[in-house]
Amino acid sequence: MRMSRRGLVIQARTRWLLVGLALLFSLVLLMYLLECAPQTDGNGSLPGVVGENMGKEYYQALLQEQEEHYQNRATSLKRQIAQLKQELQEMSDKLKSLQEKKSPKVNGMNYQGTKEQASNDLLEFLHSQIDKAEVSVGAKLPSEYGVIPFESFTSMKVFQLEMGLTRHPEEKPVRKDKRDELMEVIEAGLEVINNPDEEDGQDEDDGVGEKQLYSENDFIEGYYRTERDKGTQYELFYKKMDGMEYRHVTLFRPFGPLMKVKSETVDISRSLINIIVPLAGRTEAFAQFMQNFRDVCIHQDKRVHLTVVYFGQDGLSEVKGILESVARETNFHNYTIVSLNEEFNRGRGLDVGARAWEKGEVLMFFCDVDVYFTAEFLNSCRLNAEPGKKVFYPVVFSLYNPAVVYANQDIPPPVEQQLVHKKDSGFWRDFGFGMTCQYRTDFLTVGGFDLEVKGWGVEDVHLYRKYLHSDLIVIRTPVPGLFHLWHEKHCADELTPEQYRMCIQSKAMNEASHSHLGMLVFREEIETHLRKQAYRTNSEAVG
């Protein structure tokens, strides 16, 4: 009688397992049919302007983009199927565990207890890795060389510092493991947002309508970096097309499964940026800067204040005239001009500009007149600086001399067409620390710039080191929306040997890429070769 009753129990559990398998494969089949169903477009027209004569390259790029999209979706489906299989296996394991309740004990503890203790120990270790990493609290570092910079990415591209001879400043992830990693991270962030825990402090409904769900199309940008003895940190940002609120998710992979660190809503709709520009002369460059400022800050962003700190009297009236002209044409009056009758000192100018603000706390962007930025960068500035916690040190993409880059053209193209991330057009200026976003209170707390430093470059590094020695987190990453426009450099004789060396090094690196500099160095040899080739061709024709 006992064996018969036990057999009935096993038979019932087997039947339940078969039902689970049937439901699983039904769900997989339904997901496959939904994904493979053809999508319809309301107007059925191709992207682009109606009647526009699209070339072959456009359609090839469009087909490639669509193919990559479907490959990503297929990868996502495979991953979800694997997860469902894993859940089914877990259900099966639970059934088996019911039959092992009377398993033999090991050292006074049964087998199930041993497994639970091992699981708890592993979880404790993984959380200790998060505590050791520079995720929630900044680490005090000895110098600027101790910083582990982030690399930034979107759903299609990665912007990277380490290039070597084969990689590019901007490229699509070529290796499959890197593509799968980034897609997994983006989807894990979506899972955190769409299925929040109670600890996240987010109401799933808020009592008004349905819960707003996010998709991979809402992913804006992300940053990641790896501490080799701890794990990989991911900072992810999502936003709906018609909204101003960003969802920020921090994930950490401690050389194991992804672990959620936090999930929060970041509202930047009222975050004002005080853009501080030190200037002396260079009125033509300032006029070009104000054209970009008008397009990005006045017409698009509309949440900025401009502070210009001008040194000397030569050119001051022209600068004031440019500002007044923009104010009349756009009704923009959120600007301040501070005049200093002394020799130019960038650190001094930024320090004066920061202290000239009298309206309490404000986010500051230390900028130069040769910098071109986008509205997306201003939002990155807001998202990556936090008073008392984080400062943002983006890596600028510095453009080479357009006369060298576009030597095969009669004239260089307009500036807007030069803003591309390619090896022969520019480089990530990872040795420059002048462009930064930080809150005024943090700047004053660390003591601001070292005003004893005169001349070129060193004052930026000194301020950067102050933050490295503090408890604040330094976000260091290349960003796609920040460019340094090429301009002629002059290294003054008054500079110290160290400053002069840095100036010459910067001048050389700003001129052209390795290949273009090589072409300039070997120009005479190339021309001699071409003359010989032409002579040989003519001789053969005559003969």
XYZ file of C-alpha atoms in Angstrom:
543
model
C 0.000 0.000 0.000
C 2.883 2.347 0.822
C 4.617 1.668 -2.558
C 1.350 2.263 -4.452
C 0.755 5.644 -2.806
C 4.392 6.702 -3.470
C 4.055 5.694 -7.105
C 0.945 7.884 -7.447
C 2.850 10.873 -6.049
C 5.737 10.398 -8.495
C 3.281 9.942 -11.357
C 1.489 13.203 -10.414
C 4.766 15.154 -10.251
C 5.844 13.768 -13.622
C 2.526 14.866 -15.125
C 3.041 18.360 -13.672
C 6.555 18.525 -15.188
C 5.201 17.544 -18.622
C 2.537 20.285 -18.365
C 5.296 22.793 -17.550
C 7.296 21.686 -20.589
C 4.248 22.063 -22.832
C 3.597 25.592 -21.536
C 7.261 26.525 -22.064
C 7.370 25.447 -25.698
C 3.986 27.120 -26.339
C 5.390 30.379 -24.984
C 8.574 30.057 -27.095
C 6.479 29.384 -30.227
C 4.257 32.415 -29.505
C 7.299 34.687 -29.018
C 8.822 33.405 -32.265
C 5.607 34.114 -34.218
C 5.325 37.620 -32.753
C 8.946 38.480 -33.591
C 8.786 37.080 -37.121
C 5.481 38.750 -37.993
C 6.061 41.437 -40.680
C 5.857 44.968 -39.376
C 3.656 47.382 -41.300
C 4.321 51.042 -41.790
C 1.502 53.499 -41.987
C 2.591 55.203 -45.167
C 4.742 52.408 -46.596
C 7.357 54.887 -47.702
C 11.088 54.616 -47.311
C 12.861 56.769 -44.720
C 14.107 60.107 -45.919
C 12.687 63.025 -47.828
C 9.970 62.172 -50.361
C 11.326 62.224 -53.874
C 14.924 62.239 -52.704
C 17.284 60.370 -55.013
C 18.741 57.765 -52.664
C 22.052 56.186 -53.681
C 23.107 52.588 -53.517
C 25.225 53.183 -50.400
C 22.226 54.490 -48.458
C 20.159 51.352 -49.110
C 23.101 49.100 -48.307
C 23.570 50.897 -44.987
C 19.820 50.671 -44.322
C 19.773 46.920 -45.040
C 22.835 46.407 -42.831
C 21.222 48.337 -39.969
C 17.996 46.308 -40.284
C 19.982 43.051 -40.397
C 21.898 44.000 -37.250
C 18.626 44.907 -35.533
C 17.082 41.497 -36.288
C 20.294 39.735 -35.277
C 20.171 41.547 -31.939
C 16.533 40.574 -31.476
C 17.333 36.965 -32.365
C 20.148 36.982 -29.808
C 17.747 38.441 -27.257
C 15.175 35.712 -27.968
C 17.797 32.986 -27.626
C 18.825 34.431 -24.293
C 15.197 34.541 -23.084
C 14.671 30.931 -24.197
C 17.782 29.924 -22.258
C 16.441 31.732 -19.195
C 13.093 29.932 -19.511
C 14.887 26.600 -19.777
C 16.880 27.483 -16.683
C 13.686 28.332 -14.777
C 12.189 25.005 -15.864
C 15.306 23.227 -14.648
C 14.988 25.037 -11.327
C 11.374 23.836 -11.046
C 12.553 20.297 -11.735
C 15.267 20.627 -9.109
C 12.683 21.773 -6.573
C 10.618 18.666 -7.265
C 13.685 16.508 -6.755
C 14.512 18.295 -3.524
C 11.109 17.287 -2.138
C 12.192 13.674 -2.515
C 15.538 14.322 -0.781
C 14.263 15.752 2.476
C 15.623 12.765 4.338
C 19.052 12.925 2.720
C 22.072 11.912 4.898
C 23.721 14.612 6.977
C 27.285 15.838 6.422
C 29.152 16.860 9.581
C 25.935 17.399 11.445
C 24.389 19.476 8.639
C 22.198 18.048 5.881
C 23.086 18.483 2.226
C 20.459 21.162 1.626
C 21.814 23.252 4.480
C 25.329 22.965 3.080
C 24.147 24.273 -0.301
C 22.321 27.197 1.313
C 25.413 28.132 3.340
C 27.595 28.031 0.204
C 25.088 30.204 -1.642
C 25.027 32.738 1.196
C 28.843 32.832 1.309
C 29.014 33.446 -2.447
C 26.429 36.243 -2.243
C 28.334 37.844 0.614
C 31.556 37.729 -1.422
C 29.910 39.304 -4.482
C 28.510 42.157 -2.403
C 31.936 42.687 -0.849
C 33.325 43.158 -4.375
C 30.821 45.995 -4.926
C 31.859 47.597 -1.639
C 35.546 47.443 -2.623
C 34.982 48.899 -6.119
C 34.678 52.640 -6.796
C 30.915 52.520 -7.376
C 29.240 54.361 -4.506
C 32.210 56.178 -2.959
C 35.274 57.666 -4.636
C 38.703 56.189 -3.963
C 41.690 58.364 -3.077
C 44.260 57.997 -5.846
C 47.914 59.105 -5.914
C 47.852 60.777 -9.361
C 45.923 61.193 -12.602
C 47.471 57.949 -13.903
C 45.603 55.928 -11.303
C 42.171 56.706 -12.757
C 40.384 53.927 -14.629
C 38.437 55.801 -17.333
C 35.034 54.710 -18.562
C 34.267 53.920 -22.181
C 30.930 55.132 -23.503
C 28.513 53.315 -25.782
C 25.121 53.508 -27.433
C 23.045 50.606 -28.758
C 25.074 50.653 -31.990
C 28.529 52.134 -31.264
C 31.345 52.180 -28.723
C 33.546 55.230 -28.083
C 36.892 54.021 -26.793
C 40.209 55.422 -25.618
C 42.480 52.413 -26.148
C 42.878 52.063 -29.908
C 46.303 50.614 -30.735
C 46.871 50.287 -34.468
C 43.664 48.484 -35.425
C 40.837 49.908 -33.342
C 39.089 53.199 -34.030
C 37.862 56.068 -31.774
C 34.280 55.197 -32.736
C 33.296 51.768 -33.981
C 30.647 49.085 -33.873
C 31.454 46.210 -31.494
C 33.082 43.682 -33.822
C 33.583 40.822 -31.402
C 30.443 38.805 -30.713
C 31.144 38.529 -26.981
C 31.307 42.350 -26.684
C 28.034 42.781 -28.618
C 26.313 40.158 -26.484
C 27.687 41.723 -23.289
C 26.346 45.201 -24.087
C 22.971 43.857 -25.237
C 22.706 41.813 -22.029
C 23.505 44.877 -19.925
C 20.931 47.057 -21.729
C 18.269 44.368 -21.262
C 19.212 43.884 -17.610
C 18.759 47.626 -17.074
C 15.326 47.442 -18.711
C 14.401 44.548 -16.416
C 15.354 46.646 -13.367
C 13.286 49.625 -14.587
C 10.210 47.718 -15.752
C 10.095 45.377 -12.743
C 11.315 47.504 -9.822
C 11.928 46.102 -6.357
C 10.314 47.625 -3.281
C 13.715 49.002 -2.246
C 13.824 51.153 -5.406
C 11.061 53.308 -3.948
C 9.102 53.508 -7.211
C 5.368 53.059 -7.467
C 4.459 50.671 -10.243
C 1.203 52.427 -11.053
C 1.073 55.773 -9.210
C -2.697 55.435 -9.384
C -2.889 57.016 -12.852
C -3.220 54.807 -15.933
C -0.925 51.931 -16.785
C 2.707 51.573 -15.794
C 5.068 53.086 -18.355
C 7.313 50.404 -19.806
C 10.717 51.098 -21.321
C 12.199 49.315 -24.333
C 15.681 49.094 -25.852
C 14.732 52.003 -28.138
C 14.632 54.197 -25.008
C 18.287 53.495 -24.203
C 20.258 56.760 -24.644
C 23.833 56.051 -23.596
C 25.948 54.080 -21.181
C 29.431 53.981 -19.651
C 31.454 51.011 -18.475
C 34.839 50.335 -16.947
C 36.534 47.284 -15.471
C 38.577 47.102 -12.293
C 40.548 43.965 -12.952
C 40.520 42.677 -9.388
C 36.868 43.466 -8.723
C 34.554 43.571 -11.744
C 32.850 45.738 -14.347
C 30.683 48.764 -13.549
C 27.924 49.946 -15.900
C 26.134 53.306 -15.785
C 23.013 53.217 -18.006
C 20.625 56.028 -18.989
C 17.152 55.624 -20.513
C 14.635 58.255 -21.590
C 11.282 58.325 -23.347
C 11.229 60.306 -26.589
C 8.728 62.889 -25.342
C 9.892 63.107 -21.720
C 12.530 65.016 -19.778
C 13.063 62.440 -17.035
C 15.990 60.048 -17.357
C 16.105 56.631 -15.732
C 19.584 55.885 -14.373
C 20.562 52.300 -13.567
C 23.916 51.249 -12.103
C 24.922 47.614 -12.562
C 28.031 45.789 -11.441
C 29.366 42.455 -12.688
C 31.755 41.151 -9.993
C 33.252 38.616 -12.382
C 29.997 36.769 -12.095
C 26.283 37.535 -12.553
C 25.160 41.149 -12.899
C 24.128 42.676 -9.600
C 21.895 45.718 -9.316
C 23.475 48.551 -7.339
C 20.703 51.120 -7.638
C 17.871 52.337 -9.827
C 16.719 55.937 -9.736
C 14.802 58.593 -11.665
C 16.872 61.661 -12.589
C 14.946 64.847 -13.391
C 17.167 67.351 -15.208
C 14.388 69.585 -16.508
C 15.357 72.410 -14.102
C 19.107 71.855 -14.014
C 20.818 75.086 -15.083
C 24.397 75.029 -16.381
C 26.692 78.023 -15.984
C 29.094 77.821 -18.950
C 32.287 79.691 -18.032
C 34.648 80.764 -20.833
C 37.956 82.574 -20.148
C 39.033 84.710 -23.117
C 41.691 87.143 -24.341
C 41.463 88.444 -27.911
C 40.485 85.814 -30.532
C 37.250 87.601 -31.429
C 36.752 85.557 -34.629
C 36.865 82.304 -32.654
C 34.413 83.784 -30.137
C 31.994 84.707 -32.941
C 32.114 81.061 -34.140
C 31.630 79.845 -30.547
C 28.551 82.051 -30.161
C 27.043 80.625 -33.358
C 27.201 77.146 -31.841
C 25.991 78.558 -28.491
C 23.003 80.146 -30.216
C 22.021 76.907 -31.998
C 22.550 74.532 -29.059
C 21.984 76.531 -25.870
C 19.452 79.186 -26.862
C 17.340 77.378 -29.453
C 17.547 73.785 -28.141
C 18.563 73.460 -24.483
C 17.303 76.785 -23.027
C 18.712 76.042 -19.542
C 22.099 77.745 -19.553
C 23.861 80.859 -18.312
C 26.991 82.125 -20.060
C 29.851 83.726 -18.118
C 32.681 85.263 -20.163
C 35.807 86.321 -18.249
C 37.781 88.654 -20.530
C 41.422 89.597 -19.976
C 42.715 92.979 -21.181
C 41.088 95.746 -23.203
C 42.110 94.782 -26.739
C 39.035 93.193 -28.361
C 36.751 93.723 -25.364
C 34.376 96.032 -27.258
C 34.057 93.479 -30.101
C 33.178 90.698 -27.649
C 30.563 92.869 -25.955
C 29.148 93.745 -29.366
C 28.797 90.063 -30.304
C 26.981 89.303 -27.032
C 24.662 92.284 -27.406
C 23.871 91.341 -31.011
C 22.925 87.787 -29.995
C 20.836 89.167 -27.114
C 18.865 91.440 -29.471
C 18.264 88.759 -32.086
C 17.282 85.945 -29.695
C 16.036 87.809 -26.597
C 18.680 85.943 -24.577
C 19.937 87.851 -21.542
C 21.298 85.064 -19.296
C 24.909 86.083 -19.643
C 27.583 87.846 -17.615
C 30.818 89.401 -18.812
C 33.604 89.985 -16.310
C 36.504 92.192 -17.378
C 39.994 91.748 -15.878
C 42.733 94.179 -16.802
C 45.572 91.682 -16.407
C 47.537 89.028 -18.290
C 45.595 85.951 -19.416
C 45.520 83.043 -16.976
C 42.965 80.308 -17.650
C 42.766 79.063 -14.066
C 42.363 82.621 -12.783
C 39.580 83.273 -15.309
C 37.629 80.137 -14.408
C 38.066 80.799 -10.689
C 36.740 84.370 -11.075
C 33.853 83.117 -13.218
C 32.877 80.511 -10.629
C 32.948 83.013 -7.756
C 31.057 85.682 -9.755
C 27.892 83.558 -9.532
C 25.757 84.830 -6.635
C 22.600 82.676 -6.886
C 23.619 79.720 -4.743
C 24.413 76.231 -5.997
C 24.884 75.752 -9.728
C 26.357 73.227 -12.122
C 29.361 74.702 -13.954
C 30.862 73.723 -17.304
C 34.428 74.958 -17.715
C 34.732 75.546 -21.444
C 37.099 77.053 -24.022
C 36.311 79.219 -27.018
C 37.584 76.485 -29.385
C 35.187 73.828 -28.084
C 32.102 72.683 -30.007
C 29.429 70.833 -28.011
C 25.949 69.428 -28.628
C 22.695 69.531 -26.657
C 23.180 65.832 -25.861
C 26.503 66.634 -24.196
C 24.836 69.207 -21.928
C 22.462 66.484 -20.735
C 25.445 64.143 -20.153
C 26.986 66.952 -18.114
C 23.861 67.113 -15.938
C 23.596 63.350 -15.543
C 27.208 62.713 -14.514
C 27.799 65.482 -11.968
C 26.222 65.373 -8.522
C 26.961 67.797 -5.689
C 29.029 66.233 -2.943
C 29.335 62.950 -4.856
C 30.496 63.100 -8.504
C 32.400 65.342 -10.910
C 32.455 64.833 -14.672
C 35.684 64.948 -16.669
C 34.734 64.093 -20.275
C 37.444 63.229 -22.788
C 37.254 65.641 -25.742
C 37.655 64.512 -29.357
C 40.302 66.871 -30.733
C 40.186 67.597 -34.468
C 43.352 67.756 -36.565
C 44.405 70.628 -38.834
C 41.723 70.682 -41.572
C 44.297 71.955 -44.077
C 46.104 68.618 -43.678
C 43.079 66.349 -43.262
C 41.324 67.757 -46.357
C 44.450 68.553 -48.387
C 42.971 66.884 -51.453
C 40.069 69.372 -51.502
C 40.183 72.996 -52.638
C 38.861 74.212 -49.282
C 38.006 72.334 -46.057
C 34.289 71.553 -45.548
C 32.185 73.523 -43.019
C 32.889 72.843 -39.344
C 29.676 70.843 -38.910
C 30.863 68.355 -41.558
C 34.261 67.941 -39.862
C 32.696 66.583 -36.645
C 33.389 62.880 -37.222
C 35.197 60.327 -35.055
C 37.856 58.899 -37.377
C 41.561 58.189 -36.990
C 42.569 60.656 -39.693
C 40.240 63.418 -38.476
C 41.140 63.580 -34.791
C 41.913 61.747 -31.534
C 40.603 61.372 -28.005
C 42.428 64.019 -25.961
C 42.994 61.761 -22.979
C 45.846 63.910 -21.616
C 43.631 67.016 -21.357
C 41.618 67.864 -18.239
C 40.364 71.370 -19.064
C 36.744 70.567 -19.992
C 34.820 69.569 -16.879
C 31.362 69.685 -15.294
C 31.228 70.158 -11.525
C 29.092 71.866 -8.935
C 30.168 75.182 -7.486
C 30.201 73.949 -3.874
C 32.505 71.051 -4.785
C 34.836 73.404 -6.655
C 35.062 75.727 -3.644
C 35.370 72.844 -1.175
C 38.506 71.407 -2.842
C 40.016 74.892 -3.025
C 39.532 75.741 -6.706
C 42.487 76.382 -9.020
C 46.046 76.848 -7.887
C 46.429 80.537 -8.792
C 50.194 80.376 -8.300
C 50.474 78.443 -11.556
C 51.196 80.673 -14.552
C 50.891 79.854 -18.228
C 49.731 76.760 -20.058
C 48.109 73.538 -18.935
C 49.286 72.636 -15.451
C 46.472 74.278 -13.471
C 43.905 71.872 -14.984
C 45.901 68.849 -13.834
C 46.284 70.292 -10.322
C 42.505 70.701 -9.950
C 41.948 67.197 -11.334
C 44.355 65.772 -8.758
C 42.509 67.558 -5.949
C 39.366 65.627 -6.863
C 41.321 62.376 -7.100
C 42.581 62.943 -3.550
C 39.046 63.638 -2.302
C 36.145 61.262 -1.630
C 34.255 62.329 -4.762
C 33.817 59.964 -7.717
C 35.520 61.170 -10.903
C 33.628 60.149 -14.059
C 36.221 60.047 -16.851
C 34.927 58.925 -20.263
C 35.011 59.905 -23.952
C 31.761 61.524 -25.066
C 30.616 61.813 -28.707
C 29.156 65.335 -28.399
C 32.286 67.291 -27.396
C 34.886 68.447 -29.947
C 37.986 70.626 -29.760
C 38.372 72.601 -32.996
C 41.873 72.924 -34.400
C 43.639 76.278 -34.093
C 47.213 77.488 -34.386
C 49.200 77.032 -31.163
C 51.967 79.331 -29.936
C 54.259 78.193 -27.123
C 55.536 81.260 -25.293
C 59.176 81.650 -24.309
C 58.162 82.527 -20.730
C 56.903 78.991 -20.044
C 58.864 76.726 -17.718
C 60.658 73.761 -19.352
C 57.896 71.370 -18.231
C 55.119 73.648 -19.535
C 56.955 74.256 -22.817
C 57.421 70.525 -23.358
C 53.712 69.911 -22.733
C 52.811 72.729 -25.125
C 55.029 71.384 -27.936
C 53.718 67.857 -27.371
C 50.147 69.112 -27.617
C 51.001 71.112 -30.734
C 52.460 68.069 -32.473
C 49.579 65.783 -31.552
C 47.011 68.342 -32.715
C 48.477 68.763 -36.199
C 47.631 65.503 -37.959
C 47.355 61.730 -37.640
C 50.358 59.417 -37.757
C 49.727 58.529 -41.406
C 49.198 62.150 -42.497
C 52.328 63.315 -40.665
C 54.227 60.528 -42.396
C 52.984 61.725 -45.777
C 54.225 65.222 -44.939
C 57.627 63.955 -43.805
C 58.098 61.835 -46.934
C 56.506 64.335 -49.329
C 59.771 64.940 -51.234
C 60.400 61.214 -51.595
C 56.859 60.652 -52.871
C 57.132 63.478 -55.387
C 60.460 62.074 -56.656
C 58.837 58.664 -57.102
C 55.912 60.164 -59.017
C 58.275 62.049 -61.328
C 60.201 58.847 -62.082
C 56.974 56.992 -62.777
C 55.808 59.734 -65.148
C 59.172 59.766 -66.959
C 59.132 55.973 -67.354
C 55.570 56.043 -68.688
C 56.427 58.778 -71.224
C 59.577 56.929 -72.350
C 57.630 53.738 -72.982
C 54.999 55.675 -74.932
C 57.631 57.287 -77.186
C 59.443 53.990 -77.734
